[in-house]
Amino acid sequence: MLISADTDEVWTFNDVDQYSNRMATFLRAQGFCRGDVIALYMENKPKYIGLILGMAKLGVEAALINYNLTDDVSLNRIRNPFVRCVFLCA
């Protein structure tokens, strides 16, 4: 079970599994496949975990960028030549 400390949102294992399957389906439809790298610049929320698991189901790597890093450090990580896409969430 996942519980968001900010919103008290509760996700069961089934909720996380269903969301991660939807994310895997979405990413596959966008052309992502095993070995691709997607950078994630997001707060820790249940959807963050579901997205990472959905990526893992496809074999897509998650390049996790700490939400608290300065803009310069974040930009350097996003400019990584292996990063194909960046997910942002405020």
Coordinates of N, CA and C in Angstrom, one line a residue:
M1 N 0.8 -1.2 0.0 CA 0.0 0.0 0.0 C 0.9 1.2 0.0
L2 N 0.5 2.2 -0.8 CA 1.2 3.5 -0.9 C 0.3 4.6 -0.3
I3 N 0.9 5.4 0.5 CA 0.1 6.5 1.1 C 0.9 7.8 0.9
S4 N 0.3 8.8 0.3 CA 0.9 10.1 0.1 C 0.9 10.9 1.3
A5 N 2.0 11.3 1.9 CA 2.0 12.1 3.1 C 1.4 13.5 2.9
D6 N 1.4 14.0 1.7 CA 0.9 15.4 1.5 C -0.7 15.3 1.4
T7 N -1.2 14.3 0.7 CA -2.6 14.3 0.4 C -3.4 13.2 1.1
D8 N -2.7 12.3 1.8 CA -3.3 11.1 2.4 C -4.0 10.2 1.4
E9 N -3.6 10.4 0.1 CA -4.0 9.5 -1.0 C -3.5 8.1 -0.7
V10 N -4.4 7.1 -0.9 CA -4.0 5.7 -0.6 C -4.1 4.9 -1.9
W11 N -3.1 4.2 -2.3 CA -3.1 3.3 -3.4 C -2.8 1.9 -2.9
T12 N -3.7 0.9 -3.3 CA -3.4 -0.5 -3.0 C -2.4 -1.0 -4.0
F13 N -2.0 -2.3 -3.8 CA -1.1 -2.9 -4.8 C -1.8 -3.0 -6.1
N14 N -3.1 -3.3 -6.1 CA -3.8 -3.4 -7.4 C -3.9 -2.1 -8.1
D15 N -4.1 -1.0 -7.3 CA -4.1 0.4 -7.9 C -2.8 0.7 -8.6
V16 N -1.7 0.4 -7.9 CA -0.4 0.6 -8.5 C -0.1 -0.2 -9.7
D17 N -0.5 -1.5 -9.6 CA -0.3 -2.4 -10.8 C -1.1 -1.9 -12.0
Q18 N -2.4 -1.6 -11.8 CA -3.2 -1.1 -12.9 C -2.6 0.2 -13.5
Y19 N -2.2 1.1 -12.7 CA -1.6 2.4 -13.2 C -0.3 2.1 -13.9
S20 N 0.5 1.2 -13.4 CA 1.8 0.9 -14.1 C 1.5 0.3 -15.4
N21 N 0.5 -0.6 -15.5 CA 0.1 -1.2 -16.8 C -0.3 -0.1 -17.8
R22 N -1.1 0.9 -17.3 CA -1.5 2.0 -18.2 C -0.4 2.8 -18.7
M23 N 0.6 3.0 -17.8 CA 1.8 3.8 -18.1 C 2.6 3.0 -19.2
A24 N 2.8 1.7 -18.9 CA 3.5 0.9 -19.9 C 2.9 0.9 -21.3
T25 N 1.6 0.8 -21.3 CA 0.8 0.8 -22.6 C 1.0 2.2 -23.2
F26 N 0.9 3.3 -22.5 CA 1.1 4.6 -23.0 C 2.5 4.8 -23.6
L27 N 3.5 4.4 -22.8 CA 4.9 4.6 -23.3 C 5.2 3.7 -24.5
R28 N 4.6 2.5 -24.6 CA 4.8 1.7 -25.8 C 4.2 2.3 -27.0
A29 N 3.0 2.9 -26.8 CA 2.3 3.6 -27.9 C 3.1 4.8 -28.4
Q30 N 3.9 5.4 -27.5 CA 4.7 6.5 -27.9 C 6.0 6.1 -28.5
G31 N 6.3 4.8 -28.6 CA 7.5 4.3 -29.3 C 8.6 4.0 -28.4
F32 N 8.4 4.0 -27.0 CA 9.5 3.7 -26.1 C 9.6 2.2 -26.0
C33 N 10.9 1.7 -25.9 CA 11.2 0.3 -25.8 C 12.4 0.0 -24.9
R34 N 12.6 -1.2 -24.7 CA 13.7 -1.7 -23.8 C 15.0 -0.9 -24.2
G35 N 15.7 -0.4 -23.1 CA 17.0 0.3 -23.3 C 16.8 1.8 -23.4
D36 N 15.6 2.3 -23.7 CA 15.4 3.8 -23.7 C 15.6 4.3 -22.3
V37 N 15.9 5.6 -22.2 CA 16.0 6.3 -20.9 C 15.1 7.5 -20.9
I38 N 14.3 7.5 -19.8 CA 13.4 8.6 -19.5 C 13.8 9.3 -18.2
A39 N 14.0 10.6 -18.2 CA 14.4 11.3 -17.0 C 13.1 11.7 -16.3
L40 N 13.0 11.5 -15.0 CA 11.9 11.9 -14.2 C 12.3 13.0 -13.2
Y41 N 11.6 14.1 -13.3 CA 11.8 15.3 -12.4 C 10.5 15.5 -11.8
M42 N 10.2 14.8 -10.7 CA 8.9 14.8 -10.1 C 9.0 14.6 -8.6
E43 N 8.0 15.1 -7.9 CA 7.9 14.8 -6.4 C 7.6 13.4 -6.2
N44 N 7.9 12.9 -5.0 CA 7.5 11.5 -4.7 C 6.0 11.4 -4.4
K45 N 5.3 10.9 -5.3 CA 3.9 10.7 -5.2 C 3.6 9.2 -5.6
P46 N 2.4 8.7 -5.3 CA 2.1 7.4 -5.8 C 2.2 7.2 -7.4
K47 N 1.8 8.3 -8.1 CA 1.9 8.2 -9.6 C 3.4 8.0 -10.0
Y48 N 4.3 8.6 -9.2 CA 5.8 8.5 -9.5 C 6.2 7.0 -9.5
I49 N 5.7 6.3 -8.4 CA 6.1 4.9 -8.3 C 5.4 4.1 -9.4
G50 N 4.2 4.4 -9.7 CA 3.5 3.7 -10.8 C 4.2 3.9 -12.2
L51 N 4.6 5.1 -12.4 CA 5.3 5.4 -13.6 C 6.7 4.6 -13.7
I52 N 7.4 4.6 -12.7 CA 8.7 3.9 -12.6 C 8.4 2.4 -12.9
L53 N 7.4 1.8 -12.3 CA 7.1 0.4 -12.5 C 6.6 0.2 -13.9
G54 N 5.8 1.1 -14.4 CA 5.4 0.9 -15.8 C 6.6 0.9 -16.8
M55 N 7.6 1.8 -16.5 CA 8.8 1.9 -17.3 C 9.5 0.6 -17.2
A56 N 9.6 0.1 -16.0 CA 10.4 -1.2 -15.8 C 9.7 -2.4 -16.5
K57 N 8.4 -2.4 -16.6 CA 7.7 -3.4 -17.3 C 8.1 -3.5 -18.8
L58 N 8.5 -2.3 -19.3 CA 9.0 -2.2 -20.7 C 10.5 -2.4 -20.9
G59 N 11.2 -2.3 -19.8 CA 12.6 -2.3 -19.9 C 13.2 -0.9 -20.1
V60 N 12.4 0.1 -19.9 CA 12.8 1.5 -20.0 C 13.5 1.9 -18.7
E61 N 14.7 2.6 -18.8 CA 15.4 3.0 -17.6 C 14.8 4.3 -17.1
A62 N 14.8 4.5 -15.8 CA 14.4 5.8 -15.2 C 15.7 6.5 -14.7
A63 N 15.9 7.7 -15.3 CA 17.0 8.6 -14.8 C 16.3 9.5 -13.8
L64 N 16.5 9.2 -12.5 CA 15.8 10.0 -11.5 C 16.5 11.3 -11.1
I65 N 15.8 12.4 -11.2 CA 16.5 13.7 -10.9 C 15.8 14.2 -9.7
N66 N 16.6 14.4 -8.7 CA 16.2 14.9 -7.4 C 15.4 16.2 -7.5
Y67 N 14.2 16.3 -7.0 CA 13.4 17.5 -7.2 C 14.0 18.7 -6.5
N68 N 14.9 18.5 -5.5 CA 15.5 19.6 -4.8 C 16.8 20.1 -5.3
L69 N 17.3 19.6 -6.5 CA 18.5 20.0 -7.0 C 18.3 21.4 -7.7
T70 N 19.4 22.2 -7.8 CA 19.4 23.5 -8.4 C 19.1 23.3 -9.9
D71 N 18.7 24.3 -10.6 CA 18.4 24.2 -12.0 C 19.6 23.8 -12.8
D72 N 20.8 24.4 -12.5 CA 22.0 24.0 -13.3 C 22.3 22.5 -13.2
V73 N 22.2 22.0 -12.0 CA 22.5 20.6 -11.9 C 21.5 19.7 -12.6
S74 N 20.2 20.1 -12.5 CA 19.1 19.4 -13.1 C 19.3 19.4 -14.6
L75 N 19.6 20.6 -15.2 CA 19.8 20.7 -16.6 C 20.9 19.8 -17.1
N76 N 22.0 19.8 -16.4 CA 23.1 18.9 -16.8 C 22.7 17.4 -16.9
R77 N 21.8 17.0 -16.0 CA 21.4 15.6 -16.0 C 20.4 15.4 -17.1
I78 N 19.6 16.4 -17.4 CA 18.6 16.2 -18.5 C 19.3 16.2 -19.8
R79 N 20.4 16.9 -20.0 CA 21.1 17.0 -21.2 C 21.9 15.7 -21.5
N80 N 21.8 14.7 -20.7 CA 22.5 13.4 -20.9 C 22.1 12.9 -22.3
P81 N 23.0 12.5 -23.1 CA 22.7 12.1 -24.5 C 21.8 10.9 -24.5
F82 N 21.8 10.1 -23.5 CA 21.0 8.9 -23.5 C 19.5 9.2 -23.1
V83 N 19.2 10.3 -22.6 CA 17.8 10.7 -22.2 C 17.0 11.0 -23.4
R84 N 16.0 10.2 -23.6 CA 15.1 10.4 -24.8 C 13.9 11.3 -24.5
C85 N 13.5 11.4 -23.2 CA 12.3 12.1 -22.8 C 12.5 12.5 -21.4
V86 N 11.8 13.6 -21.0 CA 11.7 14.1 -19.6 C 10.3 14.2 -19.2
F87 N 10.0 13.6 -18.0 CA 8.7 13.7 -17.4 C 8.8 14.8 -16.3
L88 N 8.0 15.8 -16.4 CA 8.0 16.9 -15.4 C 6.7 16.9 -14.7
C89 N 6.7 17.1 -13.4 CA 5.5 17.3 -12.6 C 5.8 18.2 -11.5
A90 N 4.9 19.2 -11.3 CA 5.1 20.2 -10.3 C 4.0 20.0 -9.2

